[in-house]
Coordinates of C-alpha atoms and ligand atoms in Angstrom, one line a residue:
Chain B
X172 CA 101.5 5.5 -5.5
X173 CA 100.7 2.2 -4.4
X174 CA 102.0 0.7 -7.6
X175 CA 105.6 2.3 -6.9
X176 CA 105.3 0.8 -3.2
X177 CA 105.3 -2.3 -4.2
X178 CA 107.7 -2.3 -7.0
X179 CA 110.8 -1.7 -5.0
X180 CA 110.3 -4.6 -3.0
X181 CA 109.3 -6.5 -5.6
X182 CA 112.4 -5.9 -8.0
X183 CA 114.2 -6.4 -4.4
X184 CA 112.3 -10.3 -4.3
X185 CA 113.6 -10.8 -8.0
X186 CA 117.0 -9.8 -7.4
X187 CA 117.5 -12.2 -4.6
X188 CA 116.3 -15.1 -6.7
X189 CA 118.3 -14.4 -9.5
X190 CA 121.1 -14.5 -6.8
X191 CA 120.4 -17.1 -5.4
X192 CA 119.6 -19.3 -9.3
X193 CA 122.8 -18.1 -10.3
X194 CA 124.9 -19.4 -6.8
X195 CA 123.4 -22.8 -7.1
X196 CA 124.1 -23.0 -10.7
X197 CA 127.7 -21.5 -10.7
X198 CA 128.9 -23.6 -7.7
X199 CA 126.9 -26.6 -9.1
X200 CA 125.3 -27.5 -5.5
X201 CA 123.3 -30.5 -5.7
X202 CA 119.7 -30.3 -6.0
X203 CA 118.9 -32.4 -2.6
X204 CA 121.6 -30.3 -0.6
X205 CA 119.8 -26.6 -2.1
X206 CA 117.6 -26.6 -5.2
X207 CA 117.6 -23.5 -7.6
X208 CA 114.0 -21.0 -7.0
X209 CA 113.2 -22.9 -10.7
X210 CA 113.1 -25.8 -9.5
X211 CA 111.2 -24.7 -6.6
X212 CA 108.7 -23.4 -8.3
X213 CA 108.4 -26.4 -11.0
X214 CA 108.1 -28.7 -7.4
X215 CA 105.3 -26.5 -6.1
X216 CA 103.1 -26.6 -9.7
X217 CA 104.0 -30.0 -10.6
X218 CA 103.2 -31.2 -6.7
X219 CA 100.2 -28.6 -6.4
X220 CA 97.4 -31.3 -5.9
X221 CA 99.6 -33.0 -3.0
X222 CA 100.6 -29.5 -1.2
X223 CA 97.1 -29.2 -1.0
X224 CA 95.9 -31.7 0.3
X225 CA 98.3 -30.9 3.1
X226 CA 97.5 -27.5 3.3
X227 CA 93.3 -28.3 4.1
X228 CA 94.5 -29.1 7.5
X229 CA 97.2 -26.8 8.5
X230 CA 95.0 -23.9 7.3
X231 CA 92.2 -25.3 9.6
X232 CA 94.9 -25.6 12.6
X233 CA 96.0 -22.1 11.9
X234 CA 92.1 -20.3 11.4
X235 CA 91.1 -22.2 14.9
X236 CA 94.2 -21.2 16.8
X237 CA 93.6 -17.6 15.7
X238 CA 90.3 -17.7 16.6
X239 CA 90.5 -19.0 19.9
X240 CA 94.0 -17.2 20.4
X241 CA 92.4 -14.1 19.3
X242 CA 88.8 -14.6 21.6
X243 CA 90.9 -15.6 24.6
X244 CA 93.1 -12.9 24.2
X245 CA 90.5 -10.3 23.4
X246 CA 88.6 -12.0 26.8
X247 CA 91.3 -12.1 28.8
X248 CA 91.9 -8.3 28.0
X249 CA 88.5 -7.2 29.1
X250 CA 88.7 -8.9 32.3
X251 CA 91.8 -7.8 33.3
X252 CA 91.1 -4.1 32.0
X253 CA 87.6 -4.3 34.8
X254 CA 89.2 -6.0 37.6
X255 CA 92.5 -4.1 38.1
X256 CA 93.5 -6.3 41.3
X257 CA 93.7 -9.1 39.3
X258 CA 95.4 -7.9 36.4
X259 CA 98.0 -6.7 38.8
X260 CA 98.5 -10.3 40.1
X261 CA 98.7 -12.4 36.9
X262 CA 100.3 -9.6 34.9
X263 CA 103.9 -11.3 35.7
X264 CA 102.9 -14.6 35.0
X265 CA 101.5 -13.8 31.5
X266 CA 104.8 -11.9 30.8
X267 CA 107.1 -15.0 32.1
X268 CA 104.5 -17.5 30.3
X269 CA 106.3 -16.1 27.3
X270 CA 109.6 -17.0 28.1
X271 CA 108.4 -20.7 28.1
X272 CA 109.4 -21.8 24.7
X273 CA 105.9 -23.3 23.2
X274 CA 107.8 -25.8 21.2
X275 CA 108.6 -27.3 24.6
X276 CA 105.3 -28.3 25.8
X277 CA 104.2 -29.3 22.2
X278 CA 105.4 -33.1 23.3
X279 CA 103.1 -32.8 26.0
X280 CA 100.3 -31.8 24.1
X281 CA 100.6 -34.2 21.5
X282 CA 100.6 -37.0 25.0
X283 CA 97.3 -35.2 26.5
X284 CA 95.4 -35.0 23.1
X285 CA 96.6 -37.2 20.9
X286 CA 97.6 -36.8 17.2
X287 CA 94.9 -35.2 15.9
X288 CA 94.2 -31.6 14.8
X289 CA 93.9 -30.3 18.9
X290 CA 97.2 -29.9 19.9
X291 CA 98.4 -28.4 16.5
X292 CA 95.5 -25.6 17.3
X293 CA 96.4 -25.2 21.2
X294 CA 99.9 -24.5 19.8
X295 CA 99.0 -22.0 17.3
X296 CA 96.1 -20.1 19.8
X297 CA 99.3 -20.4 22.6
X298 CA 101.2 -17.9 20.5
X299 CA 98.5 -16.0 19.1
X300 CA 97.6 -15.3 22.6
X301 CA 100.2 -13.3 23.8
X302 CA 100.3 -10.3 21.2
X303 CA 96.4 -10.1 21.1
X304 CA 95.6 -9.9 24.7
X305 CA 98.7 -7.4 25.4
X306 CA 98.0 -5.5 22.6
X307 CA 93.7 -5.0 23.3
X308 CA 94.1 -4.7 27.0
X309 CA 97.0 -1.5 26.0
X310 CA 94.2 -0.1 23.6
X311 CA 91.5 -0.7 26.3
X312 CA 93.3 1.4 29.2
X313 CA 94.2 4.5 26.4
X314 CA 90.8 5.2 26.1
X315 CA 90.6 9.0 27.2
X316 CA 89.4 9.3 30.5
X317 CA 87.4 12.9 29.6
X318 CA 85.5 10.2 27.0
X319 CA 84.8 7.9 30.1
X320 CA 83.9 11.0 32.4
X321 CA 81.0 11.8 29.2
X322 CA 79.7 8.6 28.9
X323 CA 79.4 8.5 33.0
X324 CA 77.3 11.3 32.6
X325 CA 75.0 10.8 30.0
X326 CA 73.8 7.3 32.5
X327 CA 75.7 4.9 30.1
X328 CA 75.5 1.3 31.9
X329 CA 79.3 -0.6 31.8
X330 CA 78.2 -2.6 28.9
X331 CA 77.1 0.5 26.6
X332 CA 80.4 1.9 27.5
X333 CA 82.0 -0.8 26.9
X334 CA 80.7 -1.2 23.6
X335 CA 80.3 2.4 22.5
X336 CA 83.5 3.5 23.5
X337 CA 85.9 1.5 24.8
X338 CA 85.7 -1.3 22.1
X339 CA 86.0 0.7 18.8
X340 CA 88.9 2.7 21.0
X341 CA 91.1 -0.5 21.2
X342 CA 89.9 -1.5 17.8
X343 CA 93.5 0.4 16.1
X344 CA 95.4 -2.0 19.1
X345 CA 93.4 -5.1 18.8
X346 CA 94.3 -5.2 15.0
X347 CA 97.6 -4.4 15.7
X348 CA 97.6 -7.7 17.6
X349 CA 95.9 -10.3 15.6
X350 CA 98.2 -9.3 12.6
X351 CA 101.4 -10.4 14.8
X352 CA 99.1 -13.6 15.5
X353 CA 98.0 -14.2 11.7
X354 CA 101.9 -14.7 11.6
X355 CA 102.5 -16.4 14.5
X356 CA 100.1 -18.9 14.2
X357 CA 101.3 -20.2 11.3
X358 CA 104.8 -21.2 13.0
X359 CA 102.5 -22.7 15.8
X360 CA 100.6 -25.1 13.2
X361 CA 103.9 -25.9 11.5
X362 CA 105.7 -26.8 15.2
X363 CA 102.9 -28.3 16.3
X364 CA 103.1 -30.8 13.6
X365 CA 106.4 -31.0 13.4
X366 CA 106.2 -32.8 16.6
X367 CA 104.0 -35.2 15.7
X368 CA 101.2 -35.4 13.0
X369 CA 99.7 -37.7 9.8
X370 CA 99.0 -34.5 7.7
X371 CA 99.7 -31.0 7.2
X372 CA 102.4 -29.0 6.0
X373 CA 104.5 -29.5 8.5
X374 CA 104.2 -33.4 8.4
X375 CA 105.2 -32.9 4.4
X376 CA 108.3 -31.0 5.2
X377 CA 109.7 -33.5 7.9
X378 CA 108.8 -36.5 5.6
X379 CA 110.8 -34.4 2.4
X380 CA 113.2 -33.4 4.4
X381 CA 114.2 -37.4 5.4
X382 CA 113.5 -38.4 1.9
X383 CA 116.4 -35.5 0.9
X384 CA 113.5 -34.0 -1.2
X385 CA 114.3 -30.5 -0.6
X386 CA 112.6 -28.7 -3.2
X387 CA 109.6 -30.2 -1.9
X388 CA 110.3 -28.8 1.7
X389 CA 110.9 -25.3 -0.2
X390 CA 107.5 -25.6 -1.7
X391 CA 105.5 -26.3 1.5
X392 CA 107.6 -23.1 2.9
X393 CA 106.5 -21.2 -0.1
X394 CA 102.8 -22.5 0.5
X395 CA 103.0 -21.5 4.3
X396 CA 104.5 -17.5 3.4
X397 CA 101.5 -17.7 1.0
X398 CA 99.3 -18.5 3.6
X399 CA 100.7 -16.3 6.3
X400 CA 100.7 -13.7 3.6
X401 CA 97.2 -13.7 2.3
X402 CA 96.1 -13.8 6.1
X403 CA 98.0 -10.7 7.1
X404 CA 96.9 -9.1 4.1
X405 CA 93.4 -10.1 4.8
X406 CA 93.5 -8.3 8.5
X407 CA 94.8 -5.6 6.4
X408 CA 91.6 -5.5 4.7
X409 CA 89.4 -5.5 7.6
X410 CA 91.2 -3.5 9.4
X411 CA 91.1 -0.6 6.3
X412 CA 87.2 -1.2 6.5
X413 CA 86.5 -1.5 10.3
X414 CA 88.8 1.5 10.6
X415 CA 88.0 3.9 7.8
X416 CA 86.8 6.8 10.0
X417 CA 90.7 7.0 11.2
X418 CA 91.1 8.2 7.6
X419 CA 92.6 11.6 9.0
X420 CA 95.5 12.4 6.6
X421 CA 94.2 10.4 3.5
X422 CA 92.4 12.7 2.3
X423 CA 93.5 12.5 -1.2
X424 CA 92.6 8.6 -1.0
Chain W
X256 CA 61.2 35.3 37.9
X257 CA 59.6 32.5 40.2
X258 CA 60.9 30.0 38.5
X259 CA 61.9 26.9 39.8
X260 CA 65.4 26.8 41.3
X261 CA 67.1 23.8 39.0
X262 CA 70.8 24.2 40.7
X263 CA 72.5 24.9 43.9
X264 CA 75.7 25.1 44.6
X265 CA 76.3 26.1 48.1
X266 CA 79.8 26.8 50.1
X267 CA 81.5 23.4 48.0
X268 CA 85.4 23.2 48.8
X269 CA 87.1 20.5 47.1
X270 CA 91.3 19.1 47.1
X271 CA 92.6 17.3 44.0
X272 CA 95.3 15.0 44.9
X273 CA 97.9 16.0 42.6
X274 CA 100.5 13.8 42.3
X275 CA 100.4 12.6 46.2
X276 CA 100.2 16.2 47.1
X277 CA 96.3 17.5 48.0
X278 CA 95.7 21.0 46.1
X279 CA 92.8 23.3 47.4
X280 CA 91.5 24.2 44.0
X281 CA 87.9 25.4 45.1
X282 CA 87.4 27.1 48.6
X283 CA 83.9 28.0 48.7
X284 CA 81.9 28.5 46.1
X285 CA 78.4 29.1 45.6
X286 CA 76.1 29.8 42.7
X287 CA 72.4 29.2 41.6
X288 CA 70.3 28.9 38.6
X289 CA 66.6 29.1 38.3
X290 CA 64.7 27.0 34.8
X291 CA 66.1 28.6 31.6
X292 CA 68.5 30.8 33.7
X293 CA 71.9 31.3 31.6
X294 CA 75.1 31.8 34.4
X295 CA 78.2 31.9 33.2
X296 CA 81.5 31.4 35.4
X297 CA 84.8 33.3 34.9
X298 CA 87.9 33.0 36.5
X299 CA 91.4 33.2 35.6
X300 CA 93.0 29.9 34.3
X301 CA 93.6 27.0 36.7
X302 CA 91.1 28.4 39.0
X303 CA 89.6 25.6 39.2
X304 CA 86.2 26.2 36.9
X305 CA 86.5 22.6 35.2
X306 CA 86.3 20.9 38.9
X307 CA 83.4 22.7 39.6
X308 CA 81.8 21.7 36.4
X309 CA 82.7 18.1 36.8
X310 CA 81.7 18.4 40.7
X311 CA 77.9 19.9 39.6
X312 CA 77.6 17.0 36.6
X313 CA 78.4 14.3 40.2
X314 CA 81.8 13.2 38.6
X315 CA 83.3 14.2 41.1
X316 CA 82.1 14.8 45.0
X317 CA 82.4 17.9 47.1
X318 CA 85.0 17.7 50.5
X319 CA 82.7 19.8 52.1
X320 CA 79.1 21.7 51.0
X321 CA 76.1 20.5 48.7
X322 CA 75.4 20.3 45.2
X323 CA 71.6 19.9 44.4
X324 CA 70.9 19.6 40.8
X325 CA 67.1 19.2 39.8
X326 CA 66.4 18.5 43.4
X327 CA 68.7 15.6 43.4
X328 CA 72.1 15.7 45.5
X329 CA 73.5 12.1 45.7
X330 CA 72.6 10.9 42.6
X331 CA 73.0 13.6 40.5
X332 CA 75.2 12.1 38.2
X333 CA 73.6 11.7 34.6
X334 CA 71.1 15.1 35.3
X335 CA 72.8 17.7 33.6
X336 CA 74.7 17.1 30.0
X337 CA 78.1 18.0 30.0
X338 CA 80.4 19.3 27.3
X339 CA 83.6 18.8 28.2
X340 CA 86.8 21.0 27.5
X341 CA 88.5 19.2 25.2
X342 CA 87.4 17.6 22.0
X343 CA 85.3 14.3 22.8
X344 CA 83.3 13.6 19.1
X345 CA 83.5 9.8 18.9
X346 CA 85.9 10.1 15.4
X347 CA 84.1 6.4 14.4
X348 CA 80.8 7.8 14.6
X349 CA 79.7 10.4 11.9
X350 CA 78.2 13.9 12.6
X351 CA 74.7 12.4 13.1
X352 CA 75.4 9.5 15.2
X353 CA 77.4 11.4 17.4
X354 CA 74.7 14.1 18.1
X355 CA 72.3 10.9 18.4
X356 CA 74.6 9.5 21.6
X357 CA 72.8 10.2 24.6
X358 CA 69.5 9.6 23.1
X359 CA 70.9 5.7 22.1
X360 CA 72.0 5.3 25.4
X361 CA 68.9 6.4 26.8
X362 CA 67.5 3.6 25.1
X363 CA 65.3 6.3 22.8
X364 CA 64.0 4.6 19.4
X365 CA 66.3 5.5 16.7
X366 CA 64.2 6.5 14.6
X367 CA 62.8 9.1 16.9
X368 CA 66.1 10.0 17.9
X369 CA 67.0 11.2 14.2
X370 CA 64.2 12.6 13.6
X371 CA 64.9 15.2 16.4
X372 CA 68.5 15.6 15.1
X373 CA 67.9 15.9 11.8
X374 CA 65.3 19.2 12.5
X375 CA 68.2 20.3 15.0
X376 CA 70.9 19.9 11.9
X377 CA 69.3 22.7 10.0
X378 CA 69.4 25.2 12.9
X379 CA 72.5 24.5 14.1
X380 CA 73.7 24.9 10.1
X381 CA 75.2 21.5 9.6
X382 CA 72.6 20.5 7.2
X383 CA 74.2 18.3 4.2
X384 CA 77.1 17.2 6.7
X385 CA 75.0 14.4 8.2
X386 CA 77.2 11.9 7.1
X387 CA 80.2 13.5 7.9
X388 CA 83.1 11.9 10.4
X389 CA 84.6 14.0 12.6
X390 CA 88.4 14.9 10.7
X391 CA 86.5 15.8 7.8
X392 CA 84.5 18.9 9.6
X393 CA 86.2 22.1 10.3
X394 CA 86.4 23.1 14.2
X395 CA 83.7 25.2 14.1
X396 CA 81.4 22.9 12.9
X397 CA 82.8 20.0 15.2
X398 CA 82.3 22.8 18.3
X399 CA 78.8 22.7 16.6
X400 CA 78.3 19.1 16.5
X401 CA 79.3 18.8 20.0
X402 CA 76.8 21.2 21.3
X403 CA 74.0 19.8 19.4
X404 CA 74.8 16.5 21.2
X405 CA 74.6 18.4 24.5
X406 CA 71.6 19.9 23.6
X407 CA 69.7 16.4 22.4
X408 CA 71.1 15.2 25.7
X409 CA 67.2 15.4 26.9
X410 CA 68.3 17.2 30.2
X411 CA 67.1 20.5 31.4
X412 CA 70.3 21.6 32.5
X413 CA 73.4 21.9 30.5
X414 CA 77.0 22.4 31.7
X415 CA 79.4 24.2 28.6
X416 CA 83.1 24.1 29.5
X417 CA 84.4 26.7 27.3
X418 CA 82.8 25.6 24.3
X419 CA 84.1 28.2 21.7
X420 CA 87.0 28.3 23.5
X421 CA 89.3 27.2 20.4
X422 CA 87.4 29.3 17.8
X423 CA 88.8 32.5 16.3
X424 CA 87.2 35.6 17.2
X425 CA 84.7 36.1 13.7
X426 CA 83.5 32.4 14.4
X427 CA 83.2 32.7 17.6
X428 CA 81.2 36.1 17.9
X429 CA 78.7 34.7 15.1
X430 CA 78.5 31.5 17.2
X431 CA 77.5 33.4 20.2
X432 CA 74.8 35.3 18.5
X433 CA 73.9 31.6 17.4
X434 CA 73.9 29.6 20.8
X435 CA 71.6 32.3 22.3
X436 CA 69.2 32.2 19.4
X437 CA 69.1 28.4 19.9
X438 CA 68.7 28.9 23.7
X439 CA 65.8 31.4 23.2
X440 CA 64.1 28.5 21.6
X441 CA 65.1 25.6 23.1
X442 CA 65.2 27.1 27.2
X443 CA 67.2 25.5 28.5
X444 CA 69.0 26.1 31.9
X445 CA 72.3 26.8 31.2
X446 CA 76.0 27.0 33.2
X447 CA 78.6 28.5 31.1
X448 CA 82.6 28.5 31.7
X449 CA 84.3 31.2 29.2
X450 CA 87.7 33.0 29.7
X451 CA 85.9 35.9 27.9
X452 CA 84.5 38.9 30.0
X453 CA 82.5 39.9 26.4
X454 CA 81.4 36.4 25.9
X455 CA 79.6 36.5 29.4
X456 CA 77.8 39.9 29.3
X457 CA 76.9 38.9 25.8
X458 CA 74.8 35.9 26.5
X459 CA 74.1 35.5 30.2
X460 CA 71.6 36.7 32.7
X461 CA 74.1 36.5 35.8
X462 CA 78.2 36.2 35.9
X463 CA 80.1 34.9 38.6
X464 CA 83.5 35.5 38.8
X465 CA 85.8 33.5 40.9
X466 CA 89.4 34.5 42.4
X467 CA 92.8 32.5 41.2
X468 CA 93.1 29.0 43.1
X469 CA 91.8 28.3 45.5
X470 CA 88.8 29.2 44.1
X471 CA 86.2 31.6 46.0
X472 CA 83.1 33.8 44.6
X473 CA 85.0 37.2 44.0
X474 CA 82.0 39.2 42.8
X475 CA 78.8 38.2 41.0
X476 CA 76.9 40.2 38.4
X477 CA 73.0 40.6 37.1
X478 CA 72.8 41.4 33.5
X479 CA 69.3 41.7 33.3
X480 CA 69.3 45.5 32.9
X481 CA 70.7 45.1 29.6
X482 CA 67.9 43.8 27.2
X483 CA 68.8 41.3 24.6
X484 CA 70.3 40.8 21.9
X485 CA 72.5 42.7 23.2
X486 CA 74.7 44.9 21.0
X487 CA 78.4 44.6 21.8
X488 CA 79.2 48.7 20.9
X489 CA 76.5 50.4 23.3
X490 CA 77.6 52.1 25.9
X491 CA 76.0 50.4 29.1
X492 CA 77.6 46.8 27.4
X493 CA 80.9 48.3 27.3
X494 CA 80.7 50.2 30.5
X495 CA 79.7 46.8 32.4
X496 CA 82.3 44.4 30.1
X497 CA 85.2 47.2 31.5
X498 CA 84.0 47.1 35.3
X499 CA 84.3 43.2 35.0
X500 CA 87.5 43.7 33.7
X501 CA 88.6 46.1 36.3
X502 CA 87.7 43.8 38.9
X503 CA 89.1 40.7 37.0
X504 CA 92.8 42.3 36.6
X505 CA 92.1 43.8 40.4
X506 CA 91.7 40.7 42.0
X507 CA 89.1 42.6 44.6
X508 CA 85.6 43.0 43.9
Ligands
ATP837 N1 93.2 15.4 36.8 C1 94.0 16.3 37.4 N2 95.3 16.0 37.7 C2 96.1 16.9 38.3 N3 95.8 18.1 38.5 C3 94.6 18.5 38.2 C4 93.6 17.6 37.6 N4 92.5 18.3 37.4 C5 92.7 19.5 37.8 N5 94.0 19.7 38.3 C6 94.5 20.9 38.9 O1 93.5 21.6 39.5 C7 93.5 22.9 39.2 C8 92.1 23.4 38.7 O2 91.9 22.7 37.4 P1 90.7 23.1 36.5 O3 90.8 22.3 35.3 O4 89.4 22.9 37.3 O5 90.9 24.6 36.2 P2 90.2 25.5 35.1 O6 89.8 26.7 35.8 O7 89.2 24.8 34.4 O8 91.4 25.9 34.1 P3 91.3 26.3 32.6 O9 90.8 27.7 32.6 O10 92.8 26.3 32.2 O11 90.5 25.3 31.9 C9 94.6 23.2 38.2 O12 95.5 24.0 38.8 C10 95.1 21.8 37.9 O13 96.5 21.9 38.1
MG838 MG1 89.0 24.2 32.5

């Protein structure tokens, strides 16, 4: 079963390669203008040691903006999900916050803290933010109200409701968000050093992309799906283990 | 008889604000139970038996009237265990931890906590399904689970909202032959809300029977003429089971 979901779009992956081999081949487009997935791949084993020295940093950016994109977000949920007033007043401003395009205040960050890892991470935990905190809080005021009313009554304090019942409620929504921010943050890192880094994947691709080495600007996109990939995947994980007892329907598994 | 007097419900009216508009559900009811007493409340649906419930476990306060539970009126909440209408098993918690809640959040040593629970699996026949999350118990046994919860609640009084309400009628008459034996041994005082004329003269010492919203005392019935157990073909038990019946349909007592 789980072998035959992932052969369709794997087969799917293949074709478009092939495709894609062929077209550069057939219409002989020069390797700096688009390079064939070979060569891609040939780049990103015989320039391995280099797109990983890049990659040390960018991962760093993008584990610390989901961590403190995730922790604010989770915080910010609980707050708002006890004080209702408040969550009433900012609610707006957290939804128009996310028309401000983050790549626009990047520039700033890089003037207030400097080139260094910081503003790459404020980026990435900026975006991260957004889906996290909407998603938990969402989870957080589902919680049945009959389960509230039980807890009430057997003397729970806020805090043992809190993390009996209303916690492990939001769990399904909390995951929900952090895998749209495992995703996100990786565009953060790459914007924020896009703008203005020494290192990171980002850096590599701007500094390809002026020396017309584009199969090295398709490798550092390959090694930043691979990252974005394994990071989903590994929230996947976690979520399958922290969430096992939702197992209704599985049975067979 | 002499026993003390562990609930008193006297003359409570209460309006539910229903969608901007205030609906008298209860007009004046009044009931009491003595330690180890069994009442039961009847009523057609929408009556308003789930209000009272909530108003005796202090979820909810009384527009007019007093509720005195254990002596205590104000702070009453968290003095009787309720079990609420609907499903409430935490589905992350298995069968054990979920019978174990009140005692955790008592602050009750684990260890103490399971031991009580475990003797308690073996008479309430869940003995083997420990381990067990909720989705993979049958209803039954979930109904079962629930109840034992309530009943390791550590309160002297319990408040049943239809508890085999959702059961078919074989489960459901075993299970009543079940919850009495476990009430002959464990005494505690308890308030009972069935839709089931049979189920009340079954089990309880005293029936009160409430008219359609809003909610008054139509007629209120002594059972302690019929020794128990009680067997549901002799005539006195049917004779009493079609007078309740009578006066049900009739609306008059
Ligand atoms: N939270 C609520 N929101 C809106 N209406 C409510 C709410 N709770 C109760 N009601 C209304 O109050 C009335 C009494 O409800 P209640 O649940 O106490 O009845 P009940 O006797 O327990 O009914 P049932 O036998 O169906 O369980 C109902 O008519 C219902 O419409
Ligand atoms: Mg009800």
């Amino acid at each position: 079963m789980t072998a035959r979901r992932f052969l369709v779009p794997a087969l799917l992956f293949l074709a478009a390669l092939a495709l894609w081999e062929l077209a550069v081949r057939a219409f002989a487009v020069p390797v700096y203008i688009l390079p064939p997935p070979s060569r891609v791949f040939e780049t990103f084993f015989v320039q391995f040691p280099l797109l990983l020295g890049h990659t040390g940093v960018t991962l760093a950016e993008i584990l610390l903006g989901l961590l403190f994109g995730g922790a604010g977000g989770l915080g910010l949920a609980i707050l708002l999900f006890y004080l209702d007033g408040l969550r009433r007043a900012v609610e707006p401003f957290i939804i128009a916050s996310q028309m401000v395009p983050v790549f626009a205040i990047a520039p700033l960050l890089i003037v207030w803290l400097g080139y260094g890892i910081w503003p790459k991470v404020v980026v990435s935990a900026l975006i991260g933010f957004f889906p996290v905190a909407v998603n938990a809080l969402d989870g957080l005021r589902s919680t049945r109200s009959d389960m509230v009313d039980l807890f009430r009554t057997m003397g729970a304090s806020r805090r043992q409701t809190l993390g009996k019942l209303l916690l492990p409620a939001a769990l399904p929504s909390l995951f929900s968000g952090l895998k749209i921010a495992a995703t996100l943050s990786v565009v953060g890192a790459t914007i924020g050093e896009w703008v203005g880094a020494r290192r990171g994947l980002g850096y590599l691709m701007l500094q390809s992309n002026a020396r017309l080495r584009v199969d090295l600007v398709f490798a550092a996109i390959l090694m930043l799906t691979l990252i974005g990939l394994s990071l989903f995947a590994g929230f996947r994980i976690i979520e399958r283990r922290a969430l096992h007892w939702a197992a209704r329907g599985r049975r067979s598994a | 008889m002499g026993a003390p007097v562990m609930l008193e419900v006297d003359s409570v009216r209460k309006a539910l604000d229903v969608r901007g508009a205030w609906l008298d559900v209860l007009d004046s009811v009044s009931l009491s139970a003595s330690d180890g007493d069994w009442v039961t409340v009847i009523g057609p649906s929408g009556c308003g038996k789930t209000t009272l419930l909530r108003i005796i476990a202090g979820l909810l306060e009384p527009d007019d009237g007093n509720v005195f539970v254990n002596g205590e009126c104000k702070h009453r909440l968290g003095s009787a265990a309720l079990l609420p209408q609907s499903d409430t098993l935490l589905p992350w918690r298995t069968a054990v931890d979920n019978a174990v809640l009140a005692s955790e959040i008592a602050g009750i040593p684990r260890a103490t906590a399971l031991a009580e629970a475990t003797r308690l699996f073996e008479r309430f026949g869940l003995s083997g399904f420990e381990t067990m999350y909720p989705w993979q118990l049958s209803g039954g046994m979930q109904q079962r689970v629930a109840l034992m919860r309530t009943f390791l609640s550590g309160r002297a009084i319990l408040l049943l909202d239809e508890p085999l309400g959702a059961l078919d009628p074989l489960t459901r008459a075993s299970m009543q032959d079940w919850l009495l034996a476990v009430w002959n041994e464990l005494r505690k005082t308890i308030v009972l809300v069935t839709h089931d004329v049979e189920e009340a003269v079954v089990l309880s010492d005293r029936l009160v029977v409430l008219t359609p919203r809003p909610a008054r005392v139509l007629s209120e019935w002594s059972f302690e003429d019929l020794p128990r157990p009680r067997s549901r073909g002799d005539l006195a038990f049917m004779r009493r089971r079609a007078e309740i019946l009578a006066v049900l349909l009739g609306g008059t007592a």
